[in-house]
Coordinates of C-alpha atoms in Angstrom, one line a residue:
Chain A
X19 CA 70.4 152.7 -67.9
X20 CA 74.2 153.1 -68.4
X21 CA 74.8 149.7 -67.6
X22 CA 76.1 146.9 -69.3
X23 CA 75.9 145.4 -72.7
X24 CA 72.9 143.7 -73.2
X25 CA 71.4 144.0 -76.3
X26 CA 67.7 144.4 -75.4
X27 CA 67.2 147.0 -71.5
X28 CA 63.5 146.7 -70.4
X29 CA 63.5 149.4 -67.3
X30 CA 60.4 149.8 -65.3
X31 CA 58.0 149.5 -67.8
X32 CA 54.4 149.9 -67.2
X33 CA 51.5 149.9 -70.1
X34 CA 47.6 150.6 -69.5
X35 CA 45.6 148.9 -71.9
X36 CA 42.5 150.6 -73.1
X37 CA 39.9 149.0 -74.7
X38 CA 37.4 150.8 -77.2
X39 CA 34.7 149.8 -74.5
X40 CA 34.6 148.7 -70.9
X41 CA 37.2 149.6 -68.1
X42 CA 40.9 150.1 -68.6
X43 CA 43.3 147.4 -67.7
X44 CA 47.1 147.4 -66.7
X45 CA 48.9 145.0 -68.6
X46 CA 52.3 145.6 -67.3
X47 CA 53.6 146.5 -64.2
X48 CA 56.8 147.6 -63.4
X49 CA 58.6 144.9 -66.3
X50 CA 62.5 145.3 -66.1
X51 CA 64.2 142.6 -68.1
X52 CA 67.5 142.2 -69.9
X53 CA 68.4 140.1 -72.7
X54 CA 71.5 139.8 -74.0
X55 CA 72.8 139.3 -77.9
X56 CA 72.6 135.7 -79.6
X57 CA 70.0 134.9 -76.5
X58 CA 66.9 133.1 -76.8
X59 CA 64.6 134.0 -74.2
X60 CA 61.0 132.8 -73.8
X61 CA 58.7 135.0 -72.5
X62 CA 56.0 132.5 -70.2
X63 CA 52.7 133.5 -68.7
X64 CA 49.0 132.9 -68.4
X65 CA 47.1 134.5 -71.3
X66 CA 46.1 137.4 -70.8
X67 CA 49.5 138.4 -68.9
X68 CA 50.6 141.0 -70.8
X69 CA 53.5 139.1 -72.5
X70 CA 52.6 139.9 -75.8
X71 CA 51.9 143.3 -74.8
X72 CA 55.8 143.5 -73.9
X73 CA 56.9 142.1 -77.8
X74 CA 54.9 144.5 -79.5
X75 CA 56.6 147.2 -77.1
X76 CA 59.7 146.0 -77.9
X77 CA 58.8 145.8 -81.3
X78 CA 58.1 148.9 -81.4
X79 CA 54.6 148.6 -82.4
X80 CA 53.1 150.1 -80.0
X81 CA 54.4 153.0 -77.7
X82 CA 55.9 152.5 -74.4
X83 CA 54.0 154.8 -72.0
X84 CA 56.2 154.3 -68.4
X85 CA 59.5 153.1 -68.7
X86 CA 62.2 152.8 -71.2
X87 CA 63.0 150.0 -73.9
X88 CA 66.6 150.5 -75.1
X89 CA 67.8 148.1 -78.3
X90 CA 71.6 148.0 -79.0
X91 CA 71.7 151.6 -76.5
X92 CA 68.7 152.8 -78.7
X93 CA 65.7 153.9 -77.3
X94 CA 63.1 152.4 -79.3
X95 CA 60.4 154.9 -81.0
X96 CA 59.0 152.2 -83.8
X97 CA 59.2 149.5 -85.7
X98 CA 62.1 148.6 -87.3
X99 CA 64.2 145.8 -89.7
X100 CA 66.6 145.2 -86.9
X101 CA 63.2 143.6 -85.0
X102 CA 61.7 141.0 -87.3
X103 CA 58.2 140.1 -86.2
X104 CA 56.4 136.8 -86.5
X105 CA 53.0 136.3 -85.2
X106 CA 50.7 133.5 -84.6
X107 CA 48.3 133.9 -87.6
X108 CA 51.0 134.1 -90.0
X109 CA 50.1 137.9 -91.0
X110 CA 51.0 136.6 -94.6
X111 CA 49.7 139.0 -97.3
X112 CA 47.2 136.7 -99.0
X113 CA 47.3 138.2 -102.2
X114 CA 50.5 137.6 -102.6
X115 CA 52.7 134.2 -103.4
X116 CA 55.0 133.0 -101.4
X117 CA 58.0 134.5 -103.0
X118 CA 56.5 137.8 -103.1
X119 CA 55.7 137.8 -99.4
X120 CA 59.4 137.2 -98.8
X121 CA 60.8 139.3 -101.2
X122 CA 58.3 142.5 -100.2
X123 CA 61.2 143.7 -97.2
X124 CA 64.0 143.1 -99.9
X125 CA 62.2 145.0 -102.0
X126 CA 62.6 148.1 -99.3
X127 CA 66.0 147.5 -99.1
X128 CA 69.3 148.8 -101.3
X129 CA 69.7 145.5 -103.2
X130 CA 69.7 144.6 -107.1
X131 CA 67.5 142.4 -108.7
X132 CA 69.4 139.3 -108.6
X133 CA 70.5 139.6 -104.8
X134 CA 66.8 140.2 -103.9
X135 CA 65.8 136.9 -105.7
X136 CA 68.7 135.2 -104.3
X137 CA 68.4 135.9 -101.0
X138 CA 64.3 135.3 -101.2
X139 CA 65.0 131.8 -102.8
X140 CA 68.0 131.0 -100.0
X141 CA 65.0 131.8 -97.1
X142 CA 62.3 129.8 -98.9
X143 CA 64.8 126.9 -98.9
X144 CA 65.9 127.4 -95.5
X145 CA 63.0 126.8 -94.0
X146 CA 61.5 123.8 -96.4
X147 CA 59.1 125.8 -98.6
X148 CA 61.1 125.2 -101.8
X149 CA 59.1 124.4 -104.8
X150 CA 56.1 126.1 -102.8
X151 CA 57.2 129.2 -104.3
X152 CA 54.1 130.2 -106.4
X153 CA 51.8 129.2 -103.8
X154 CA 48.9 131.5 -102.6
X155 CA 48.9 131.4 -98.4
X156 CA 45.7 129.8 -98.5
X157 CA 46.8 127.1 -100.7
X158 CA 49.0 126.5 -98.2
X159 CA 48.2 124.6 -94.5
X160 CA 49.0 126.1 -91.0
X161 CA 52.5 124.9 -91.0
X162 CA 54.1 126.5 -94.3
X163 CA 52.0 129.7 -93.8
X164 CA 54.0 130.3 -90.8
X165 CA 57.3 128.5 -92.1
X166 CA 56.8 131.1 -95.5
X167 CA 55.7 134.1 -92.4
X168 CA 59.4 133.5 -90.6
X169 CA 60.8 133.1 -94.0
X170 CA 59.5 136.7 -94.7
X171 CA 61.4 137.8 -91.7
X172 CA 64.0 136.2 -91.8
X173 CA 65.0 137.6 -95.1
X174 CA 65.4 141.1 -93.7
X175 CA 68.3 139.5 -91.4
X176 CA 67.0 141.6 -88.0
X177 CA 69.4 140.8 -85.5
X178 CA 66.3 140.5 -83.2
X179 CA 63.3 137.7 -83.7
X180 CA 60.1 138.8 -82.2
X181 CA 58.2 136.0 -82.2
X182 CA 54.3 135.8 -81.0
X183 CA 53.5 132.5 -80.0
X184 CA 54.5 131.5 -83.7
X185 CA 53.0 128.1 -83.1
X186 CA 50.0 128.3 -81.1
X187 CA 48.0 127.9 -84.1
X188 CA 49.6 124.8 -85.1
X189 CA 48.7 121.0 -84.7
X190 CA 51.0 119.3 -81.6
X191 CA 52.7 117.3 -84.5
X192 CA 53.3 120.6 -86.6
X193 CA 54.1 122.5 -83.8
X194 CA 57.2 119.6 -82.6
X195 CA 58.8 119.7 -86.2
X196 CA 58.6 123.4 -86.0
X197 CA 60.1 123.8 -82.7
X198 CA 63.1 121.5 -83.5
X199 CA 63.6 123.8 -87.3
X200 CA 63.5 127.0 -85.8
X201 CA 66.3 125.9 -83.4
X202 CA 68.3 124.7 -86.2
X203 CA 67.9 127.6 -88.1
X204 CA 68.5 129.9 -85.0
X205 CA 71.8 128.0 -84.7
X206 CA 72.9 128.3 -88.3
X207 CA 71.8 132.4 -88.4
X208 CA 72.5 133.6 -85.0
X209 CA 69.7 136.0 -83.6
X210 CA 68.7 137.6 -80.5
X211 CA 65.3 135.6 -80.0
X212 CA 62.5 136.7 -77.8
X213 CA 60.1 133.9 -77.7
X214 CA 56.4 134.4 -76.5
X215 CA 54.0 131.4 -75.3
X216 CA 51.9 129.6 -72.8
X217 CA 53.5 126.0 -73.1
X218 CA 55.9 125.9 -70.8
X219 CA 57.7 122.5 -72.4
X220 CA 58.2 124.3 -75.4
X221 CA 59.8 127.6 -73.5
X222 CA 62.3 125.2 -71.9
X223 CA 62.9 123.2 -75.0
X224 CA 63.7 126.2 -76.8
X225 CA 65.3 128.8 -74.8
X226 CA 68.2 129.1 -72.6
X227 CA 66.6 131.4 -70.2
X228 CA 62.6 131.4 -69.7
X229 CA 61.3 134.8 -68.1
X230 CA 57.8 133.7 -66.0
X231 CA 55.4 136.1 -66.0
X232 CA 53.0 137.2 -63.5
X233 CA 49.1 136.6 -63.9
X234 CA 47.9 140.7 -64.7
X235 CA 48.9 143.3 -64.3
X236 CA 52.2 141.4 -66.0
X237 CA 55.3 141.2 -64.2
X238 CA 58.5 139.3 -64.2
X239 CA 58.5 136.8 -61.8
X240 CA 61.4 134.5 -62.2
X241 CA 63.8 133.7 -64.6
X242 CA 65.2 130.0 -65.0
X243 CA 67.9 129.1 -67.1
X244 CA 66.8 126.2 -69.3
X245 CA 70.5 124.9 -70.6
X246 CA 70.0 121.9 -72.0
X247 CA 71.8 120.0 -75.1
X248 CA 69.2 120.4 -78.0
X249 CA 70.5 118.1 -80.2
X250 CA 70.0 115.3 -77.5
X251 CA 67.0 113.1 -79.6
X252 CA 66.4 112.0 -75.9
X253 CA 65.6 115.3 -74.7
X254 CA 62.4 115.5 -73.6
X255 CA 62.4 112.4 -72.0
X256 CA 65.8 113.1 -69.7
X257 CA 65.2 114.0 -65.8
X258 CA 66.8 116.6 -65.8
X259 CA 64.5 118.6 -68.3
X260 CA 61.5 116.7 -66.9
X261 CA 62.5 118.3 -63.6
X262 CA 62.8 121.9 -65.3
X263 CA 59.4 121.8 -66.9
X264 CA 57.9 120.7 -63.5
X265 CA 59.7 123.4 -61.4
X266 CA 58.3 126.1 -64.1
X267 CA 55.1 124.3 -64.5
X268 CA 55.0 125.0 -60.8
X269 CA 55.6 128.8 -60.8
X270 CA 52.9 128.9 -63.5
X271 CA 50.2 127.2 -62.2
X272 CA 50.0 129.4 -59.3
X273 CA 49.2 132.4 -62.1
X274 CA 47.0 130.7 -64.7
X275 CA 44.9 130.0 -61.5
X276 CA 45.2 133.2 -61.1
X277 CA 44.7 134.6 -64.6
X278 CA 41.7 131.8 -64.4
X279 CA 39.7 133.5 -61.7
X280 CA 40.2 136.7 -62.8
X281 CA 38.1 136.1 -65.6
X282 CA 35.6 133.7 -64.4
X283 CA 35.2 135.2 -60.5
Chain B
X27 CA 18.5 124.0 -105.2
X28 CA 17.6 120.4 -103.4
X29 CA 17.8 118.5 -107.0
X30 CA 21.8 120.3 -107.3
X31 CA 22.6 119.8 -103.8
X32 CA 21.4 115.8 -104.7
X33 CA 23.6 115.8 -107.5
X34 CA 26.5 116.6 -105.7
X35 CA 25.9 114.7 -102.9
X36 CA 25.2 111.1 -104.6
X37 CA 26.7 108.2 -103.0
X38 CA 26.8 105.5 -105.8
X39 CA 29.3 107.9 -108.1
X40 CA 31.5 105.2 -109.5
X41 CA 35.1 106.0 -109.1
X42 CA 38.1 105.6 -111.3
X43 CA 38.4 107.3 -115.0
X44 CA 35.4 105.3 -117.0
X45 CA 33.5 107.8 -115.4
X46 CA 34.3 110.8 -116.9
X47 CA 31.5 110.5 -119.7
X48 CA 29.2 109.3 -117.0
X49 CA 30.3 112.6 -114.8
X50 CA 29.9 114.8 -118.0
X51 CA 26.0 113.7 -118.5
X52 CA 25.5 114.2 -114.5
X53 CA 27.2 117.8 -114.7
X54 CA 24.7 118.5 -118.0
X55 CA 21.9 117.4 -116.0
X56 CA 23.2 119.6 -113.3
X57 CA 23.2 122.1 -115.2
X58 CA 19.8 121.9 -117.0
X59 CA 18.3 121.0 -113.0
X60 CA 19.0 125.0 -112.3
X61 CA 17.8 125.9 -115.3
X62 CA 14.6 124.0 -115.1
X63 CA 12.6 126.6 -112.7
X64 CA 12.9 129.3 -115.5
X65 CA 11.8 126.8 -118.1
X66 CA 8.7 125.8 -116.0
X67 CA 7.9 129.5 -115.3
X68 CA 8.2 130.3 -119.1
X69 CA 5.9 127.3 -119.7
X70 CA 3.5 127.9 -117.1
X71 CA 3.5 131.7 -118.9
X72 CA 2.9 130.3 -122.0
X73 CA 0.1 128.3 -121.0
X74 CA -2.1 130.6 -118.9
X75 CA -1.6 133.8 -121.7
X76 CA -2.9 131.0 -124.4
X77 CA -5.7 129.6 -122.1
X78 CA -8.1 132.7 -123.2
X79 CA -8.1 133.1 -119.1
X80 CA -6.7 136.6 -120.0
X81 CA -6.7 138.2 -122.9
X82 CA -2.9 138.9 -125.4
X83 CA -3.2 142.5 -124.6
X84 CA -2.8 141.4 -120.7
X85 CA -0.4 139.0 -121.3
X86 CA 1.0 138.1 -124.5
X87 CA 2.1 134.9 -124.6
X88 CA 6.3 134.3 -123.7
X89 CA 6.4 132.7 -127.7
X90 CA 5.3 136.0 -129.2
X91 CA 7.3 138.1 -126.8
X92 CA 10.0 135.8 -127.9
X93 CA 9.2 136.8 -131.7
X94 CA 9.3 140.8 -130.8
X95 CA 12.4 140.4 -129.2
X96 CA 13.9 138.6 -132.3
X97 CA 12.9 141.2 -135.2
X98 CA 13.9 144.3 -132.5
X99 CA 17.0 142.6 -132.8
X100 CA 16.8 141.8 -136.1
X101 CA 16.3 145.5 -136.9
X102 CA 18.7 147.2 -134.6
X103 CA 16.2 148.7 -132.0
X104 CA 17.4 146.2 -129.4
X105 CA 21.4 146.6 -129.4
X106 CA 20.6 150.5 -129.8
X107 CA 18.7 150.3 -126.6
X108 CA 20.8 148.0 -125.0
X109 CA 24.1 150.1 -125.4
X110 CA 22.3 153.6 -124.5
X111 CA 21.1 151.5 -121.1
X112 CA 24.6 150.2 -120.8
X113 CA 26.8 153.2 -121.6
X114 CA 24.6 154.9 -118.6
X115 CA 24.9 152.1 -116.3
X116 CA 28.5 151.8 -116.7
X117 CA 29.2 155.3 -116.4
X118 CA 27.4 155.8 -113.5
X119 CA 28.5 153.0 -112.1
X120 CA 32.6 153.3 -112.6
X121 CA 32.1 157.0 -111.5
X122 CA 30.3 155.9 -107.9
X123 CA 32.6 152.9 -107.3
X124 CA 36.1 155.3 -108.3
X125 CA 34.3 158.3 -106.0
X126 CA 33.1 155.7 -103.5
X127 CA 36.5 153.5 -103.3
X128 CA 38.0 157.3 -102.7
X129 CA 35.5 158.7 -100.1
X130 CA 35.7 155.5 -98.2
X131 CA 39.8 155.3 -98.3
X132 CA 39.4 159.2 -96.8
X133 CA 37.0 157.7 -94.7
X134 CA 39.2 155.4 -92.8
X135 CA 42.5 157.3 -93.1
X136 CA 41.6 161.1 -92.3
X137 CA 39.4 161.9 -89.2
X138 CA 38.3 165.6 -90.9
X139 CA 37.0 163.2 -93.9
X140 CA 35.2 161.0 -91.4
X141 CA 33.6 163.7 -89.8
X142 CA 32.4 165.3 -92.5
X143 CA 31.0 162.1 -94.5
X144 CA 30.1 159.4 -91.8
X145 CA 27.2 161.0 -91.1
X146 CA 26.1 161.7 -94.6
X147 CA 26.4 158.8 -95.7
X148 CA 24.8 157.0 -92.7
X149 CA 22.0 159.5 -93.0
X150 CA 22.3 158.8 -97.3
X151 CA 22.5 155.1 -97.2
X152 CA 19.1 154.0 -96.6
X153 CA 17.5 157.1 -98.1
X154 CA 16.4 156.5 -101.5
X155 CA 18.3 158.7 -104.1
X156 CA 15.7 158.8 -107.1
X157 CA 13.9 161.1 -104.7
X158 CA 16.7 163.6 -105.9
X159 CA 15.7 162.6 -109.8
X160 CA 13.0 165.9 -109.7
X161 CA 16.3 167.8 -108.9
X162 CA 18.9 166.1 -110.9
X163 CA 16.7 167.1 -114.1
X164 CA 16.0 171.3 -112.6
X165 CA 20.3 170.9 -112.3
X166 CA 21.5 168.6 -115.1
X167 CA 18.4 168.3 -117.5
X168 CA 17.2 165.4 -119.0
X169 CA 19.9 163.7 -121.2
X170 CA 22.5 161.5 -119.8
X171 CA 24.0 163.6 -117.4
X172 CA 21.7 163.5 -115.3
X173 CA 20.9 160.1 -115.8
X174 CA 24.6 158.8 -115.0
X175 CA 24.6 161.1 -112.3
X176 CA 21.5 159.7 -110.4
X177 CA 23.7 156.0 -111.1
X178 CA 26.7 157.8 -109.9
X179 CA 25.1 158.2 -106.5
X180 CA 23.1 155.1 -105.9
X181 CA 26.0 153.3 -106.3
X182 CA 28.4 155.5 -104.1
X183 CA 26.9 154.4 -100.8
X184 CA 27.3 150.3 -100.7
X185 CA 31.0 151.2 -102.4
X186 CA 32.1 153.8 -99.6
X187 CA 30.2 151.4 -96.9
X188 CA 32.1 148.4 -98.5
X189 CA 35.6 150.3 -98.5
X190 CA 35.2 151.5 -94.8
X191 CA 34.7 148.2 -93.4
X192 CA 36.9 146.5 -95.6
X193 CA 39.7 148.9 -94.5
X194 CA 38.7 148.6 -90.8
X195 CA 38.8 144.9 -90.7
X196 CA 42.3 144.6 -92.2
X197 CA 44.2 142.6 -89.1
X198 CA 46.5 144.2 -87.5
X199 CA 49.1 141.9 -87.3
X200 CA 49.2 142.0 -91.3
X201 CA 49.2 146.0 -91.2
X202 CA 52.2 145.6 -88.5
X203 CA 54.0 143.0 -90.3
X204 CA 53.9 145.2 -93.2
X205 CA 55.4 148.6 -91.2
X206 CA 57.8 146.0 -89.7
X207 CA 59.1 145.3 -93.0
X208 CA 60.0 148.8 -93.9
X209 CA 56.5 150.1 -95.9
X210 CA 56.4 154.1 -95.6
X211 CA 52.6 155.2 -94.6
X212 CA 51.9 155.8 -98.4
X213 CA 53.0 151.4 -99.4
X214 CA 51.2 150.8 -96.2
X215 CA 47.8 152.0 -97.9
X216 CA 48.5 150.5 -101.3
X217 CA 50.8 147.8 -100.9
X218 CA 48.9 146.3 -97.9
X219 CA 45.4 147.9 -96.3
X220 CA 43.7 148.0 -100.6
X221 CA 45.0 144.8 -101.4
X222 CA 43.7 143.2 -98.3
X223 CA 40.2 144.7 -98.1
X224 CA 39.5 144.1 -102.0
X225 CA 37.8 141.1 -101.8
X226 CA 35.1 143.7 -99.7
X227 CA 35.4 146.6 -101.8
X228 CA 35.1 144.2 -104.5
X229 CA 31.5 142.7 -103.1
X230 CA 30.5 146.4 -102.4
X231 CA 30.9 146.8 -106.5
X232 CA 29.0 143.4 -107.0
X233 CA 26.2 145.0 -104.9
X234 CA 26.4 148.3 -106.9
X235 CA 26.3 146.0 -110.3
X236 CA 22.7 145.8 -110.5
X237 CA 21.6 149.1 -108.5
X238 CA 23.3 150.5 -111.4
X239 CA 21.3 148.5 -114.0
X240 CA 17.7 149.4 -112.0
X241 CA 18.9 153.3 -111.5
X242 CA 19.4 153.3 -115.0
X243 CA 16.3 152.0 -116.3
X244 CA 14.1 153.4 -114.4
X245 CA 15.4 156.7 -115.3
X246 CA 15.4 156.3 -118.6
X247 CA 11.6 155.6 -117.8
X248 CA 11.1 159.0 -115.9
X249 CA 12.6 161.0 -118.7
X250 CA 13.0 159.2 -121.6
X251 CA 15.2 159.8 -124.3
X252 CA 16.3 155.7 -125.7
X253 CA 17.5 152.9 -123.9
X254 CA 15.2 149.7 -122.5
X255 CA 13.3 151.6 -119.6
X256 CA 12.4 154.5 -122.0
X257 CA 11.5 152.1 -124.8
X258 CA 9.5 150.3 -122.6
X259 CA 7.8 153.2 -121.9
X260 CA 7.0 154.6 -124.8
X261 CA 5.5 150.9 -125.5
X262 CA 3.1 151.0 -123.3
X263 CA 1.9 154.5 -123.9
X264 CA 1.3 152.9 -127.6
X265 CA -0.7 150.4 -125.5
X266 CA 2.0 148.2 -127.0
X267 CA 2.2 145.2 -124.4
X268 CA 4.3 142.6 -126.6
X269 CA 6.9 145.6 -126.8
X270 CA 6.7 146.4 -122.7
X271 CA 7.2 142.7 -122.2
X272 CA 10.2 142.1 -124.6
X273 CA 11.7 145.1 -122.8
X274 CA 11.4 143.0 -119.1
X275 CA 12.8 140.0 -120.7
X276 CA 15.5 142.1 -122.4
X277 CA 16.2 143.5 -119.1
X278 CA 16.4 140.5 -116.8
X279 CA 18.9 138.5 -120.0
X280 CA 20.8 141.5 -119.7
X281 CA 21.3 141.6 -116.3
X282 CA 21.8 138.5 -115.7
X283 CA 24.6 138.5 -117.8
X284 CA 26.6 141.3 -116.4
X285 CA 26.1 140.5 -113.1
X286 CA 27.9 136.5 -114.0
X287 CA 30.5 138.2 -116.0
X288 CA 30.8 139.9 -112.7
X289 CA 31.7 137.2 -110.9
X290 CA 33.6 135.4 -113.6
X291 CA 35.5 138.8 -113.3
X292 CA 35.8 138.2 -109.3
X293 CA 37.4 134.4 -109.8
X294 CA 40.1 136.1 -112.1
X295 CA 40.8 139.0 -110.1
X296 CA 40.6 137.9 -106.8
X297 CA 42.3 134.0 -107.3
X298 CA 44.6 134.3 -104.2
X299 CA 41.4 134.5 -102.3
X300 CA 40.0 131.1 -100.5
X301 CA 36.6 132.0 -101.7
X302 CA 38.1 132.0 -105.2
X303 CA 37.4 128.3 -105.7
X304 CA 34.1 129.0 -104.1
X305 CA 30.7 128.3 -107.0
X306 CA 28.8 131.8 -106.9
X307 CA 25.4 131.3 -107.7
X308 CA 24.7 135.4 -107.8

């Protein structure tokens, strides 16, 4: 792995998944993947594929057991504030407000008062939660639990964005706004993002590369580059992204059949 | 129950603000509905101890009862008892939930301390404890050690049960978020896994509440020595019934009001918590 300079070297991993009862599984096989700095990559597969299994290996959450994740020429051993993390049920800490969830990673960093309330008030604002700041999570809907969970994550400035289908939990509506924020505020911070989900019009309206993943045992399958113009209102309705969801919407289908049978044989 | 759940429920509530005197009356009426059962009951006690069907010495009547209670009050004997029966509960009972809270945090965080105590308390759990009372009193004699030690134990197990699964069920994308964030092991216990099993530790303490309350009393009626269960006692080895009586009725006000203040307590501390805005009725 002396090559290049990507930011994020996935080489040949594999990961068996045991459970506490029943058979084990492999849930990746053989992933090698490459993303470079500033990237947003989505990571697309049936559930069950093993795609979440790769963030959290990434992330450093769970060890690798073939293969080698390097980040930044670092082999990864844990979790770490250059990875922020944002998962689909928000993972908030419910006992705390809003402002106290974002400022609990300032808190474990070398930073006065002030700059700690600063920056946690700059991150609420970012991302539309101001005057929400004294809010409990569950005083909060769906939507602004997960807009005060990136916020959180956000405030630590990682230079990578782990993000867990962050909107699968969210209404259609919701999850639209959301999609369209997050790409704004990706432009204005620039971050390495690697973006797991199932929808495949939101992996190509968000990223500019979208890695397809095999049905299990998880593997790469393809990758498409999804260049389009973001900012284009029309976007979703052009041909030419019409045409890109169809052509991944193929190489999908084949695998949730797949992933389909597999569990109902 | 039905008559609340009516009251809640009732379509032709008439909106806007003129209501609010109209809402006030409904929400008194509420109120005396759940309290009408007791009322009833104390009636329906009332009338069968005065209907010569059995005689005072069997039942004295809820009025005179009433009266004893009053001038035991009036005279001191009452609070006296009340605080002996408290201080022992309370002991007891902030002993077991501090050693429980502990034993179940070892529980789930060290695998020598789950070894040694899973079983024991599995084993311990539905066992009842007074059997160790005969014990307790060779060991600790009969004063209150040994009475807010037999507390102390009857209210570990639901506490250290409550803690371990508490602790287990914390998710793990919260404990993850938390590492991710830069918590060392030791924040990672007290900034994250306590704080997000309390509202189950918490109910294991609510559970212990009034095991506390019974282990006490009825000790105090095995060995004696002041407080309601030994007064109650000593009543009714005087053949005094009024006295045994007033000492139930003391018993039951009292517990009913620390168990409430209990979760008036759980609102405050626990007010981040959905639940929070949750009526309790226990």
């Amino acid at each position: 792995m002396t090559e290049e300079n990507a930011q994020i070297v996935v080489h040949g991993v594999s990961q068996v998944y045991r459970p506490p009862a029943g058979r084990e599984v492999l849930a990746l096989s053989d992933v090698s993947l490459e993303v470079q700095g500033r990237e947003f990559i989505a990571l697309l597969g049936p559930s069950g594929c093993g795609k979440s299994t790769l963030l959290y290996l990434i992330g450093g959450f769970l060890p690798t057991q073939q293969g080698s994740i390097r980040v930044d020429g670092k082999p990864v051993s844990g979790p770490g504030p250059d990875r922020g993390i944002v998962f689909q049920d928000f993972a908030l800490f419910p006992w705390k407000t809003v402002r106290a969830n974002v400022l609990y990673g300032l808190e474990r960093m070398d930073l006065s008062r002030h700059e700690r309330e600063r920056r946690a008030q700059s991150f609420i604002d970012m991302v539309g939660l101001g005057g929400f700041e004294d809010s409990y999570p569950s005083q909060l809907s769906g939507g602004m639990k997960q807009r005060a969970a990136i916020a959180r994550t956000l405030a630590i400035d990682p230079t990578i964005l782990l993000m867990d289908e962050p909107f699968g939990a969210l209404d259609s509506q919701t999850r639209r706004l959301m999609q369209s924020e997050l790409l704004s505020i990706w432009q204005r911070t620039p971050k390495t993002v690697i973006f797991v989900t199932h929808d495949v019009q939101e992996a190509v309206f968000l990223a500019g590369r979208v890695a397809v993943m095999s049905a299990r045992p998880g593997c790469i399958k393809a990758i498409v580059e999804t260049q389009f113009d973001k900012a284009d209102p029309h976007l979703l309705k052009s041909p030419d992204f019409v045409n890109k969801v169809d052509e991944i919407w193929n190489l999908v289908r084949d695998e949730a059949i797949v992933a389909q049978t597999a569990r109902h044989p | 129950m039905a008559r609340r759940d009516n009251g809640v429920t009732t379509p032709e509530q008439p909106p806007g603000g003129r209501s609010a005197g109209l809402r006030m009356v409904r929400q008194t009426l509420r109120t005396a509905a759940y309290g009408l059962p007791v009322v009833a009951l104390l009636i329906a006690w009332e009338t069968f101890a005065r209907s010569g069907a059995v005689t005072m010495f069997i039942l004295p009547p809820a009025s005179a009862v009433a009266e004893r209670i009053w001038a035991d009050a009036a005279a001191g004997d009452l609070w006296r008892n009340i605080l002996t029966t408290m201080y022992r509960a309370f002991s007891g009972f902030l002993l077991g939930s501090l050693i429980g809270v502990a034993i179940g945090i070892g529980i789930s965080r060290n695998a020598l301390a789950r070894w040694f105590f899973d079983p024991i308390i599995s084993i311990g759990f539905p066992m009842p404890k007074v059997a160790f009372l005969p014990v307790i009193i060779l060991w600790l004699g009969v004063f209150d050690v040994s009475k807010i030690a037999m507390v102390t134990i009857e209210v570990l197990f639901p506490v250290v049960t409550a803690t371990v699964i508490g602790l287990q069920g914390v998710n793990r994308s919260v404990i993850w978020s938390a590492r991710n964030l830069g918590a060392s092991q030791r924040q990672l216990l007290w900034h994250v896994m306590i704080p997000a099993a309390f509202p189950q530790i918490f109910t294991g303490i609510q559970v212990a509440l009034p095991i506390a309350l019974i282990v006490a009393v009825f000790t105090e009626m095995a060995m004696g020595g002041y407080g309601l269960g030994a007064s109650m006692m000593s009543a009714s080895r005087l053949a005094d019934s009024r006295g045994v009586f007033a000492g139930i009725v003391a018993i039951a006000l009292v517990g009913y009001c620390v168990v409430k203040l209990m979760g008036l307590l759980r609102r405050r501390v626990l007010i981040w918590h959905a639940e929070a805005v949750m009526p309790s009725t226990v």
